């Protein structure tokens, strides 16, 4: 599913102005007022697991789903969810 991730996304929550860009070269930028960061993203072959390797050394892992062509859902093992839609 890595090819579905590439491009510009915005947080689907109405009160959020977060913007996400996921590049074809596996770089990403999350522009967020609360926690802006960037780094490298990776999805193992034939799996729906997204790992974000931040430039500050942190690593975040998410289960990845695409409810439809214009939305991307990230779910963490801790119950956190992020829903993005195509910009």
Short mmCIF file of C-alpha atoms in Angstrom, two decimals:
data_model
loop_
_atom_site.label_atom_id
_atom_site.label_comp_id
_atom_site.label_asym_id
_atom_site.label_seq_id
_atom_site.Cartn_x
_atom_site.Cartn_y
_atom_site.Cartn_z
CA UNK A 1 0.00 0.00 0.00
CA UNK A 2 2.99 2.37 -0.03
CA UNK A 3 1.96 3.80 -3.42
CA UNK A 4 -1.39 4.90 -1.94
CA UNK A 5 0.41 6.92 0.76
CA UNK A 6 2.40 9.16 -1.54
CA UNK A 7 1.14 12.74 -1.81
CA UNK A 8 -0.41 15.53 0.24
CA UNK A 9 -2.89 14.83 3.04
CA UNK A 10 -4.74 16.91 5.63
CA UNK A 11 -6.05 15.83 9.01
CA UNK A 12 -9.73 14.98 8.67
CA UNK A 13 -10.63 16.51 12.05
CA UNK A 14 -12.31 19.86 11.50
CA UNK A 15 -10.44 21.55 14.36
CA UNK A 16 -7.02 20.46 13.12
CA UNK A 17 -4.87 22.24 10.59
CA UNK A 18 -2.33 19.42 10.38
CA UNK A 19 -0.88 18.78 6.94
CA UNK A 20 1.08 15.69 5.93
CA UNK A 21 3.28 15.17 2.89
CA UNK A 22 4.56 11.67 2.10
CA UNK A 23 7.13 11.61 -0.67
CA UNK A 24 7.84 8.90 -3.22
CA UNK A 25 11.40 8.83 -1.79
CA UNK A 26 9.91 7.77 1.58
CA UNK A 27 10.49 11.14 3.24
CA UNK A 28 7.61 12.73 5.14
CA UNK A 29 6.76 16.07 6.73
CA UNK A 30 3.98 16.55 9.27
CA UNK A 31 3.17 20.23 9.68
CA UNK A 32 1.38 20.42 13.00
CA UNK A 33 1.02 23.24 15.50
CA UNK A 34 1.41 20.85 18.41
CA UNK A 35 4.22 18.59 17.17
CA UNK A 36 5.76 19.30 13.75
CA UNK A 37 8.28 16.71 12.62
CA UNK A 38 9.79 15.01 9.61
CA UNK A 39 11.72 11.91 8.75
CA UNK A 40 11.46 8.71 6.76
CA UNK A 41 8.49 6.38 6.43
CA UNK A 42 8.49 2.64 5.70
CA UNK A 43 5.87 -0.02 4.94
CA UNK A 44 7.08 -3.64 4.80
CA UNK A 45 6.15 -5.56 1.64
CA UNK A 46 2.60 -6.97 1.63
CA UNK A 47 1.80 -5.55 5.08
CA UNK A 48 -0.38 -2.73 6.33
CA UNK A 49 2.07 -1.49 8.94
CA UNK A 50 3.53 2.02 8.72
CA UNK A 51 6.66 3.02 10.62
CA UNK A 52 7.72 6.66 10.91
CA UNK A 53 11.41 7.20 11.66
CA UNK A 54 11.65 10.77 12.92
CA UNK A 55 14.79 12.87 12.51
CA UNK A 56 14.90 13.29 16.31
CA UNK A 57 15.37 9.51 16.70
CA UNK A 58 11.84 8.59 17.75
CA UNK A 59 10.00 5.79 15.98
CA UNK A 60 6.21 5.53 15.66
CA UNK A 61 4.41 2.43 14.40
CA UNK A 62 0.86 2.40 13.00
CA UNK A 63 -1.55 -0.05 11.41
CA UNK A 64 -2.54 1.41 8.07
CA UNK A 65 -5.94 1.28 6.36
CA UNK A 66 -7.55 3.00 3.39
CA UNK A 67 -11.33 3.10 3.94
CA UNK A 68 -11.63 4.62 0.45
CA UNK A 69 -9.39 6.23 -2.18
CA UNK A 70 -9.38 9.63 -0.49
CA UNK A 71 -8.85 8.69 3.18
CA UNK A 72 -6.02 7.08 5.11
CA UNK A 73 -6.44 5.79 8.69
CA UNK A 74 -3.55 5.23 11.08
CA UNK A 75 -4.19 3.19 14.25
CA UNK A 76 -1.65 2.65 17.03
CA UNK A 77 -1.45 -0.27 19.42
CA UNK A 78 -2.32 2.22 22.18
CA UNK A 79 -5.73 3.03 20.68
CA UNK A 80 -4.73 6.33 19.07
CA UNK A 81 -6.12 7.01 15.59
CA UNK A 82 -5.27 9.58 12.92
CA UNK A 83 -7.53 10.06 9.91
CA UNK A 84 -6.20 11.92 6.90
CA UNK A 85 -7.91 12.87 3.65
CA UNK A 86 -6.43 13.80 0.30
CA UNK A 87 -5.66 17.48 -0.07
#
